[in-house]
CSV table of C-alpha atoms and ligand atoms in Angstrom, one decimal:
chain,number,residue,atom,x,y,z
A,228,MET,CA,-17.5,-22.1,-8.8
A,229,THR,CA,-14.6,-19.8,-8.7
A,230,PRO,CA,-11.5,-21.0,-7.2
A,231,SER,CA,-10.8,-18.7,-4.0
A,232,LEU,CA,-8.4,-15.7,-4.1
A,233,SER,CA,-5.0,-17.9,-2.4
A,234,THR,CA,-6.5,-20.7,-5.0
A,235,ARG,CA,-5.8,-18.8,-8.3
A,236,LEU,CA,-2.5,-17.6,-6.5
A,237,ALA,CA,-1.2,-20.9,-5.7
A,238,HIS,CA,-2.0,-21.6,-9.3
A,239,ALA,CA,-1.7,-18.2,-11.0
A,240,GLY,CA,1.7,-16.8,-13.6
A,241,ARG,CA,3.3,-20.3,-15.1
A,242,THR,CA,4.0,-19.2,-17.8
A,243,ALA,CA,7.3,-22.0,-18.7
A,244,ASP,CA,7.6,-22.7,-22.1
A,245,VAL,CA,10.1,-25.4,-22.1
A,246,GLN,CA,10.1,-29.0,-24.0
A,247,GLY,CA,9.4,-31.5,-21.4
A,248,GLY,CA,7.8,-31.4,-17.8
A,249,GLN,CA,7.0,-28.0,-16.1
A,250,PRO,CA,8.5,-26.5,-13.6
A,251,VAL,CA,6.1,-24.6,-10.7
A,252,ASN,CA,7.6,-21.2,-10.9
A,253,PRO,CA,8.7,-20.0,-13.6
A,254,PRO,CA,11.9,-19.6,-14.2
A,255,VAL,CA,14.2,-16.3,-13.5
A,256,VAL,CA,15.2,-14.7,-17.1
A,257,ARG,CA,18.2,-12.5,-17.0
A,258,ALA,CA,18.4,-10.2,-20.2
A,259,SER,CA,18.9,-7.2,-21.9
A,260,THR,CA,19.4,-8.4,-25.5
A,261,VAL,CA,16.5,-9.9,-26.8
A,262,LEU,CA,17.6,-12.1,-30.8
A,263,PHE,CA,15.3,-12.4,-33.5
A,264,ASP,CA,15.8,-14.9,-36.6
A,265,SER,CA,15.2,-11.7,-39.0
A,266,VAL,CA,15.0,-8.4,-39.8
A,267,ALA,CA,11.5,-8.0,-40.7
A,268,GLN,CA,10.8,-10.5,-37.3
A,269,GLN,CA,12.4,-7.3,-35.5
A,270,ARG,CA,10.2,-4.8,-37.3
A,271,GLU,CA,7.4,-6.7,-36.7
A,272,MET,CA,7.7,-7.1,-32.9
A,273,ARG,CA,8.7,-3.2,-32.7
A,274,THR,CA,5.4,-3.1,-34.5
A,275,ARG,CA,3.6,-4.4,-32.6
A,276,ARG,CA,4.5,-4.1,-28.9
A,277,ASP,CA,3.0,-1.1,-27.5
A,278,SER,CA,0.0,-2.8,-28.3
A,279,GLU,CA,0.8,-6.5,-26.8
A,280,ARG,CA,3.4,-7.6,-24.3
A,281,LEU,CA,6.2,-9.4,-26.6
A,282,PHE,CA,9.4,-10.1,-25.0
A,283,THR,CA,11.7,-7.5,-27.0
A,284,TYR,CA,13.7,-6.3,-25.3
A,285,GLY,CA,15.0,-6.1,-21.3
A,286,ALA,CA,13.5,-2.8,-20.4
A,287,ARG,CA,10.4,-3.7,-21.8
A,288,GLY,CA,9.9,-6.4,-19.2
A,289,ASN,CA,11.1,-10.1,-20.1
A,290,PRO,CA,9.1,-13.3,-19.2
A,291,THR,CA,9.4,-13.6,-15.1
A,292,ASN,CA,8.1,-9.6,-15.0
A,293,PHE,CA,5.4,-10.9,-17.0
A,294,ALA,CA,4.5,-13.7,-14.5
A,295,LEU,CA,4.6,-11.7,-11.6
A,296,GLU,CA,2.3,-9.2,-13.7
A,297,ASP,CA,0.2,-11.5,-14.5
A,298,MET,CA,-0.8,-13.2,-10.4
A,299,VAL,CA,-0.8,-8.6,-9.8
A,300,THR,CA,-3.4,-9.0,-12.4
A,301,ALA,CA,-5.4,-11.5,-11.2
A,302,LEU,CA,-4.8,-9.9,-7.4
A,303,GLU,CA,-6.3,-6.4,-8.2
A,304,GLY,CA,-9.1,-7.1,-10.8
A,305,GLY,CA,-8.0,-5.5,-13.2
A,306,TYR,CA,-6.7,-4.8,-16.9
A,307,ARG,CA,-3.5,-5.3,-17.0
A,308,THR,CA,-0.8,-4.5,-14.4
A,309,ARG,CA,3.1,-2.8,-15.1
A,310,LEU,CA,6.2,-3.0,-12.7
A,311,PHE,CA,8.0,-0.4,-10.5
A,312,PRO,CA,11.1,-0.4,-8.5
A,313,SER,CA,9.8,0.4,-5.3
A,314,GLY,CA,6.4,2.0,-3.7
A,315,LEU,CA,6.7,5.1,-4.1
A,316,ALA,CA,8.8,4.9,-7.9
A,317,ALA,CA,4.8,3.8,-8.4
A,318,ALA,CA,2.6,6.2,-6.4
A,319,ALA,CA,4.8,9.0,-8.2
A,320,MET,CA,4.9,7.4,-12.1
A,321,THR,CA,1.0,6.8,-11.5
A,322,ILE,CA,0.9,10.7,-11.3
A,323,LEU,CA,3.1,11.4,-13.9
A,324,ALA,CA,1.2,9.2,-16.0
A,325,TYR,CA,-1.7,10.6,-16.0
A,326,VAL,CA,-1.7,14.7,-14.6
A,327,ARG,CA,0.3,17.1,-17.2
A,328,PRO,CA,1.9,20.7,-15.7
A,329,GLY,CA,-1.1,23.2,-15.7
A,330,GLN,CA,-3.5,20.0,-13.8
A,331,HIS,CA,-4.9,19.2,-10.6
A,332,VAL,CA,-4.7,16.5,-7.8
A,333,LEU,CA,-6.1,15.9,-5.0
A,334,LEU,CA,-4.5,13.9,-2.3
A,335,PRO,CA,-5.7,12.6,0.8
A,336,ASP,CA,-4.6,13.9,4.0
A,337,CYS,CA,-3.7,10.5,5.1
A,338,VAL,CA,-1.5,9.8,2.4
A,339,TYR,CA,2.0,7.8,2.5
A,340,GLU,CA,3.9,10.7,3.5
A,341,PRO,CA,6.3,10.6,0.9
A,342,VAL,CA,3.8,11.0,-1.3
A,343,ARG,CA,2.8,14.0,0.3
A,344,ASN,CA,6.2,15.3,0.0
A,345,LEU,CA,6.3,14.1,-3.8
A,346,ALA,CA,2.9,16.7,-4.4
A,347,ASN,CA,4.2,19.4,-1.6
A,348,GLY,CA,8.0,19.3,-3.1
A,349,PHE,CA,8.8,18.1,-6.9
A,350,LEU,CA,4.8,18.4,-8.1
A,351,ARG,CA,4.3,22.1,-7.6
A,352,GLN,CA,7.6,22.7,-8.7
A,353,HIS,CA,6.7,20.8,-12.2
A,354,GLY,CA,3.2,23.0,-12.3
A,355,ILE,CA,0.9,20.4,-11.2
A,356,ALA,CA,-1.3,21.4,-8.4
A,357,THR,CA,-2.3,19.9,-5.3
A,358,ASP,CA,-4.2,20.1,-2.6
A,359,PHE,CA,-5.7,17.5,0.4
A,360,TYR,CA,-8.9,16.6,0.7
A,361,ALA,CA,-10.2,15.1,4.4
A,362,ALA,CA,-9.7,11.8,4.6
A,363,ASP,CA,-13.0,10.7,5.1
A,364,GLY,CA,-13.9,12.5,1.7
A,365,ALA,CA,-16.5,14.8,3.4
A,366,ASP,CA,-14.8,17.7,1.7
A,367,LEU,CA,-14.1,16.1,-1.5
A,368,GLN,CA,-16.8,17.3,-3.9
A,369,ALA,CA,-16.2,21.3,-2.4
A,370,ARG,CA,-12.4,20.6,-3.4
A,371,LEU,CA,-12.7,19.2,-7.1
A,372,ARG,CA,-12.0,21.8,-10.0
A,373,ALA,CA,-12.6,22.0,-13.6
A,374,ASP,CA,-8.8,21.9,-13.9
A,375,THR,CA,-8.6,18.4,-11.7
A,376,ARG,CA,-7.6,15.6,-13.4
A,377,LEU,CA,-6.7,12.8,-10.5
A,378,VAL,CA,-8.0,12.0,-7.2
A,379,TYR,CA,-5.5,9.7,-5.4
A,380,VAL,CA,-7.2,7.9,-2.8
A,381,GLU,CA,-5.2,5.7,0.2
A,382,ALA,CA,-7.7,3.4,1.9
A,383,PRO,CA,-7.0,2.1,4.7
A,384,GLY,CA,-5.3,5.1,5.0
A,385,SER,CA,-1.2,5.6,6.8
A,386,LEU,CA,-0.7,5.2,10.7
A,387,ALA,CA,-4.5,6.0,12.1
A,388,TYR,CA,-6.8,3.7,8.8
A,389,GLU,CA,-9.0,6.0,7.7
A,390,ILE,CA,-11.7,4.7,5.0
A,391,CYS,CA,-13.2,7.0,2.6
A,392,ASP,CA,-16.8,5.5,0.6
A,393,LEU,CA,-14.7,4.8,-2.7
A,394,PRO,CA,-17.3,4.3,-4.2
A,395,ALA,CA,-18.6,7.8,-3.7
A,396,VAL,CA,-15.5,9.4,-4.0
A,397,ALA,CA,-15.0,7.6,-7.5
A,398,ALA,CA,-18.5,8.8,-8.8
A,399,MET,CA,-17.9,12.4,-7.5
A,400,ALA,CA,-14.0,12.1,-9.6
A,401,HIS,CA,-16.2,10.8,-12.8
A,402,ALA,CA,-18.8,13.1,-12.4
A,403,HIS,CA,-15.7,15.7,-12.8
A,404,GLY,CA,-13.8,14.0,-15.3
A,405,ALA,CA,-11.5,12.6,-13.0
A,406,LEU,CA,-9.9,9.7,-12.5
A,407,VAL,CA,-9.4,8.2,-9.2
A,408,ALA,CA,-6.2,5.9,-8.4
A,409,ALA,CA,-6.7,4.1,-5.0
A,410,ASP,CA,-3.0,3.2,-3.0
A,411,ASN,CA,-3.7,-0.4,-2.5
A,412,THR,CA,-0.9,-0.9,-0.1
A,413,TRP,CA,-2.8,-1.8,3.2
A,414,GLY,CA,-5.2,-4.1,1.4
A,415,SER,CA,-2.9,-5.7,-1.1
A,416,GLY,CA,-5.1,-6.6,-3.5
A,417,VAL,CA,-6.8,-10.1,-1.3
A,418,LEU,CA,-8.6,-7.3,2.2
A,419,TYR,CA,-9.5,-4.2,-0.4
A,420,ARG,CA,-10.2,-4.3,-3.9
A,421,PRO,CA,-10.2,-0.5,-5.1
A,422,LEU,CA,-10.8,-1.3,-9.1
A,423,GLU,CA,-14.3,-4.0,-8.0
A,424,LEU,CA,-14.7,0.2,-5.8
A,425,GLY,CA,-14.5,2.6,-8.9
A,426,ALA,CA,-10.8,3.1,-8.4
A,427,ASP,CA,-8.7,3.6,-12.3
A,428,ILE,CA,-6.1,2.5,-10.8
A,429,SER,CA,-4.1,0.6,-8.3
A,430,LEU,CA,-0.9,0.9,-7.0
A,431,MET,CA,0.8,-1.6,-4.2
A,432,ALA,CA,4.0,-1.5,-2.9
A,433,ALA,CA,4.9,-5.0,-2.9
A,434,THR,CA,7.5,-4.3,-0.7
A,435,LYS,CA,5.0,-4.9,2.3
A,436,TYR,CA,2.5,-7.3,1.8
A,437,LEU,CA,3.3,-9.2,-1.9
A,438,GLY,CA,7.4,-9.6,-1.1
A,439,GLY,CA,6.5,-10.6,2.1
A,440,HIS,CA,10.0,-11.3,3.7
A,441,SER,CA,11.9,-7.8,3.7
A,442,ASP,CA,14.2,-8.3,1.4
A,443,VAL,CA,12.7,-6.8,-1.3
A,444,MET,CA,11.9,-3.2,-3.3
A,445,MET,CA,9.0,-3.0,-5.6
A,446,GLY,CA,5.9,-1.2,-6.6
A,447,THR,CA,3.2,-2.9,-8.6
A,448,VAL,CA,0.2,-0.3,-10.8
A,449,CYS,CA,-2.8,-2.4,-12.1
A,450,THR,CA,-5.3,0.2,-14.1
A,451,THR,CA,-8.3,-0.9,-16.0
A,452,GLU,CA,-8.3,-1.2,-19.8
A,453,ALA,CA,-9.7,2.4,-20.3
A,454,ALA,CA,-7.1,3.6,-18.2
A,455,TRP,CA,-4.1,1.5,-19.4
A,456,PRO,CA,-2.8,3.1,-22.8
A,457,GLU,CA,-1.7,6.1,-20.5
A,458,LEU,CA,0.1,4.0,-18.1
A,459,ALA,CA,1.6,1.5,-20.7
A,460,ALA,CA,3.5,4.4,-22.6
A,461,MET,CA,4.5,6.4,-19.2
A,462,THR,CA,6.3,3.3,-18.4
A,463,ASP,CA,7.8,3.0,-22.0
A,464,ALA,CA,8.7,6.6,-22.2
A,465,PHE,CA,10.4,6.8,-18.4
A,466,GLY,CA,12.3,3.0,-19.0
A,467,MET,CA,10.4,1.6,-16.0
A,468,THR,CA,11.4,-2.5,-15.4
A,469,VAL,CA,12.7,-4.1,-12.4
A,470,SER,CA,15.5,-6.8,-12.1
A,471,PRO,CA,14.3,-10.7,-13.0
A,472,ASP,CA,15.7,-11.8,-9.2
A,473,ASP,CA,13.2,-9.6,-7.4
A,474,ALA,CA,9.9,-10.0,-9.9
A,475,TYR,CA,11.3,-13.4,-8.9
A,476,LEU,CA,11.0,-12.7,-4.7
A,477,VAL,CA,7.8,-11.1,-4.8
A,478,GLN,CA,5.6,-13.8,-6.6
A,479,ARG,CA,7.3,-15.9,-4.1
A,480,GLY,CA,6.1,-14.0,-1.5
A,481,ILE,CA,2.4,-13.7,-3.1
A,482,ARG,CA,2.4,-17.7,-3.2
A,483,SER,CA,1.7,-17.4,0.8
A,484,LEU,CA,0.1,-14.0,0.6
A,485,GLY,CA,-3.5,-15.3,1.6
A,486,ALA,CA,-1.4,-17.7,4.6
A,487,ARG,CA,0.1,-14.7,6.4
A,488,LEU,CA,-2.2,-12.4,6.4
A,489,ALA,CA,-4.7,-14.6,7.7
A,490,GLN,CA,-2.2,-14.6,10.7
A,491,HIS,CA,-1.3,-11.2,10.6
A,492,GLN,CA,-5.3,-10.8,11.4
A,493,GLN,CA,-5.4,-13.3,13.8
A,494,SER,CA,-2.4,-11.7,16.2
A,495,ALA,CA,-3.2,-8.3,15.1
A,496,LEU,CA,-6.9,-8.4,16.3
A,497,THR,CA,-5.8,-10.3,18.9
A,498,VAL,CA,-3.1,-7.6,20.6
A,499,ALA,CA,-5.6,-4.7,19.4
A,500,ARG,CA,-8.5,-6.4,21.7
A,501,TRP,CA,-5.0,-6.2,24.8
A,502,LEU,CA,-4.3,-2.8,24.1
A,503,ARG,CA,-7.9,-1.5,24.2
A,504,ASP,CA,-7.8,-2.8,27.3
A,505,ARG,CA,-5.2,-1.9,29.0
A,506,PRO,CA,-5.3,1.2,31.3
A,507,GLU,CA,-2.0,3.0,30.5
A,508,VAL,CA,-3.4,3.3,25.9
A,509,ALA,CA,-5.6,6.1,24.8
A,510,ASP,CA,-6.8,5.4,22.6
A,511,VAL,CA,-6.5,2.6,19.4
A,512,LEU,CA,-6.3,3.2,15.5
A,513,CYS,CA,-7.8,-0.2,13.7
A,514,PRO,CA,-10.9,-0.3,11.7
A,515,ALA,CA,-11.7,-3.7,12.2
A,516,LEU,CA,-12.5,-3.1,16.5
A,517,PRO,CA,-15.7,-1.8,16.5
A,518,GLY,CA,-16.2,1.5,17.7
A,519,ASP,CA,-13.2,3.1,15.8
A,520,PRO,CA,-14.6,5.7,14.0
A,521,ASN,CA,-14.0,3.6,10.1
A,522,HIS,CA,-15.4,0.5,11.3
A,523,ALA,CA,-18.9,0.6,9.2
A,524,LEU,CA,-16.9,1.0,6.2
A,525,TRP,CA,-14.7,-1.1,7.1
A,526,GLN,CA,-17.2,-4.0,7.6
A,527,ARG,CA,-18.4,-3.1,3.9
A,528,ASP,CA,-15.6,-2.1,1.7
A,529,CYS,CA,-13.1,-5.0,3.2
A,530,HIS,CA,-12.4,-8.5,3.6
A,531,GLY,CA,-10.2,-9.0,6.6
A,532,THR,CA,-7.8,-6.7,8.5
A,533,ASN,CA,-3.7,-7.0,8.4
A,534,GLY,CA,-0.9,-7.1,11.2
A,535,LEU,CA,-0.9,-3.0,11.7
A,536,LEU,CA,-2.3,-0.8,14.0
A,537,SER,CA,-1.8,2.2,15.6
A,538,PHE,CA,-2.1,3.9,19.3
A,539,THR,CA,-1.7,6.2,21.4
A,540,LEU,CA,-1.0,6.8,25.1
A,541,ARG,CA,-2.7,8.6,28.1
A,542,THR,CA,0.1,9.8,29.7
A,543,ARG,CA,1.0,12.7,28.1
A,544,ALA,CA,4.8,12.7,29.6
A,545,PRO,CA,7.2,13.5,26.4
A,546,VAL,CA,9.5,10.7,26.9
A,547,ALA,CA,7.1,8.4,26.9
A,548,PRO,CA,6.3,6.6,23.8
A,549,GLU,CA,10.1,7.1,22.7
A,550,ARG,CA,11.1,5.0,26.2
A,551,PHE,CA,8.1,2.3,25.4
A,552,VAL,CA,9.1,1.8,21.9
A,553,ASP,CA,12.9,1.7,23.3
A,554,SER,CA,11.5,-0.9,25.9
A,555,LEU,CA,10.3,-3.3,23.7
A,556,GLY,CA,12.8,-6.6,22.5
A,557,LEU,CA,10.8,-8.3,19.9
A,558,PHE,CA,9.8,-5.5,18.1
A,559,GLY,CA,12.4,-3.8,15.4
A,560,ILE,CA,12.5,-0.3,14.6
A,561,GLY,CA,12.4,0.5,11.0
A,562,ALA,CA,10.3,1.8,8.6
A,563,SER,CA,8.6,-0.3,6.3
A,564,TRP,CA,5.8,-3.2,7.6
A,565,GLY,CA,4.5,-6.3,5.9
A,566,GLY,CA,7.2,-8.6,6.3
A,567,PHE,CA,7.7,-11.5,8.6
A,568,GLU,CA,8.4,-10.0,11.9
A,569,SER,CA,7.1,-6.9,14.1
A,570,LEU,CA,7.5,-3.5,14.0
A,571,ALA,CA,7.3,0.0,16.1
A,572,VAL,CA,8.0,3.4,15.4
A,573,LEU,CA,6.7,6.3,16.4
A,574,ALA,CA,4.4,9.2,14.3
A,575,ASP,CA,4.1,12.1,15.3
A,576,MET,CA,0.5,13.2,13.7
A,577,ARG,CA,0.4,16.6,13.8
A,578,ARG,CA,3.1,16.8,11.3
A,579,ALA,CA,1.4,14.0,9.0
A,580,ARG,CA,-1.8,16.0,8.7
A,581,SER,CA,-2.5,19.2,7.0
A,582,VAL,CA,-6.4,19.0,6.9
A,583,THR,CA,-7.7,17.3,10.0
A,584,ASP,CA,-6.5,18.4,13.7
A,585,TRP,CA,-4.4,15.7,15.1
A,586,SER,CA,-3.8,17.6,18.0
A,587,GLY,CA,-5.2,15.5,20.4
A,588,HIS,CA,-3.9,12.2,19.2
A,589,GLY,CA,0.1,13.7,18.9
A,590,VAL,CA,2.6,11.3,18.6
A,591,VAL,CA,1.1,7.5,18.1
A,592,ILE,CA,2.6,4.6,18.2
A,593,ARG,CA,2.2,2.1,14.9
A,594,LEU,CA,2.8,-1.4,15.0
A,595,HIS,CA,3.5,-3.3,12.5
A,596,ILE,CA,2.2,-7.6,14.1
A,597,GLY,CA,4.1,-10.4,12.4
A,598,LEU,CA,3.9,-14.1,12.5
A,599,GLU,CA,5.9,-14.2,16.4
A,600,ALA,CA,3.7,-16.7,18.5
A,601,VAL,CA,1.1,-13.4,19.9
A,602,ASP,CA,1.7,-14.4,23.4
A,603,ASP,CA,5.3,-13.5,23.5
A,604,LEU,CA,4.2,-10.4,22.1
A,605,LEU,CA,2.0,-9.7,24.6
A,606,ALA,CA,5.0,-10.2,26.9
A,607,ASP,CA,7.2,-7.4,25.4
A,608,LEU,CA,4.3,-5.3,24.9
A,609,ALA,CA,3.6,-5.7,28.6
A,610,GLN,CA,7.1,-5.4,30.0
A,611,ALA,CA,7.0,-2.1,28.3
A,612,PHE,CA,4.3,-0.7,30.0
A,613,ASP,CA,6.3,-1.4,33.4
A,614,ALA,CA,9.0,0.6,31.6
A,615,ILE,CA,7.3,3.6,31.7
A,616,ALA,CA,4.7,2.5,34.8
A,617,ASP,CA,6.4,5.5,36.8
A,618,LEU,CA,5.1,8.4,33.8
A,619,ALA,CA,1.5,6.8,33.7
A,620,SER,CA,0.9,7.4,37.1
A,621,THR,CA,2.2,11.0,37.2
A,622,GLU,CA,-0.3,11.7,34.1
A,623,GLN,CA,-2.6,9.7,34.4
A,624,GLU,CA,-4.8,12.8,34.7
A,625,SER,CA,-5.1,13.9,31.0
A,626,SER,CA,-7.7,12.7,29.3
A,627,HIS,CA,-7.6,12.2,26.1
A,628,VAL,CA,-9.4,15.0,23.6
A,629,ASP,CA,-11.7,13.4,20.6
A,630,HIS,CA,-10.9,16.3,17.2
A,631,ARG,CA,-12.5,13.6,15.0
B,946,LIG,C1,5.8,1.7,2.0
B,946,LIG,C2,4.3,2.4,1.4
B,946,LIG,C3,4.7,3.4,-0.1
B,946,LIG,C4,6.3,2.9,-1.1
B,946,LIG,O1,6.9,1.8,-1.1
B,946,LIG,P1,8.2,2.1,-1.0
B,946,LIG,O2,8.5,0.5,-1.4
B,946,LIG,O3,8.8,1.6,0.3
B,946,LIG,O4,8.3,2.7,-2.6
B,946,LIG,C5,3.8,3.3,-0.1
B,946,LIG,N1,2.3,3.8,0.1
B,946,LIG,C6,2.5,3.1,0.8
B,946,LIG,C7,0.6,3.0,1.8
B,946,LIG,C8,3.5,2.5,2.2
B,946,LIG,O5,2.8,1.8,3.2
């Protein structure tokens, strides 16, 4: 019997090579210079290091980082992994590794906003053409071009958790000679497995659930064997590396990933159902909820949900979302998610999307449900609804417009 993922993560990445007993955790190896016995050995290591994973210089990785790479490879089910200083760096470097000036990239309408900005700014300035396709992939076939080199996927997507049919997207892209890179930050390698669904490259912001404690920035990219050489060449050319202390923190976070995600899921589902039944709420965006437009694909392709959900208020009073979030006591107001703590942010969907019309929703409130007791979180949300009750009563009649 193959052990389950949580079991494998408890045991993976123990690459200690010491005399005597073995530590449970790999040591933190801080190194720039690595010493060799002879010039001949150094020469030999240098000729082999492009194809083998060898400890030859700090910028080429070190044993702590290698152990984390192995854990991420186990999570993603891929060939090998490289580490980047942030999730955004992982996304940007992935595009630069595979796409040349004069080529074309397709990005989903639900893409993490800084990647959208990268496409519209830096990539275009450097001669890489970019277009956006509908988050469900409906118009992808029509947007594929002869020079499309990469189809970028984010499923479930940022803020509204749209899910595309990744096997179908991959089949279309591959038929056009394009590669598929997926941002798997939502799934964290546990809830969604893009490489098994047809993607060639899967990247994650380890800053989120892998680190899990809001104290480290990192990105990971794992690929199939066929896609590996281009990623490795780019990483080496740019000198991309991370601190072994940070690699150690992410590795420590991953040990409890399965248990944390199970708790995030349970509490987030409780909050999602509770919000759905509140009279002040127009829409709850959470693919794990029956009735969500992405529920069928979530059931087919995902292995659970995490602590994320978004919702919109029925009142159209412009001050309502901001007053609601300001009234929360236990939810922090801050970017990112995936740590142990609950967070709330506002997102204007009219600005965050360019292909699909989200004017019916306007501003959504994005919650990250942390590891606090869920009854305390519900009580906090309830008192925030009380704080906007006067706004709701005057604007109650404006009903939700279904735009999808
Ligand atoms: C946060 C996030 C990133 C970027 O990660 P950083 O480590 O913050 O740079 C990329 N993709 C998604 C979907 C994210 O949520």
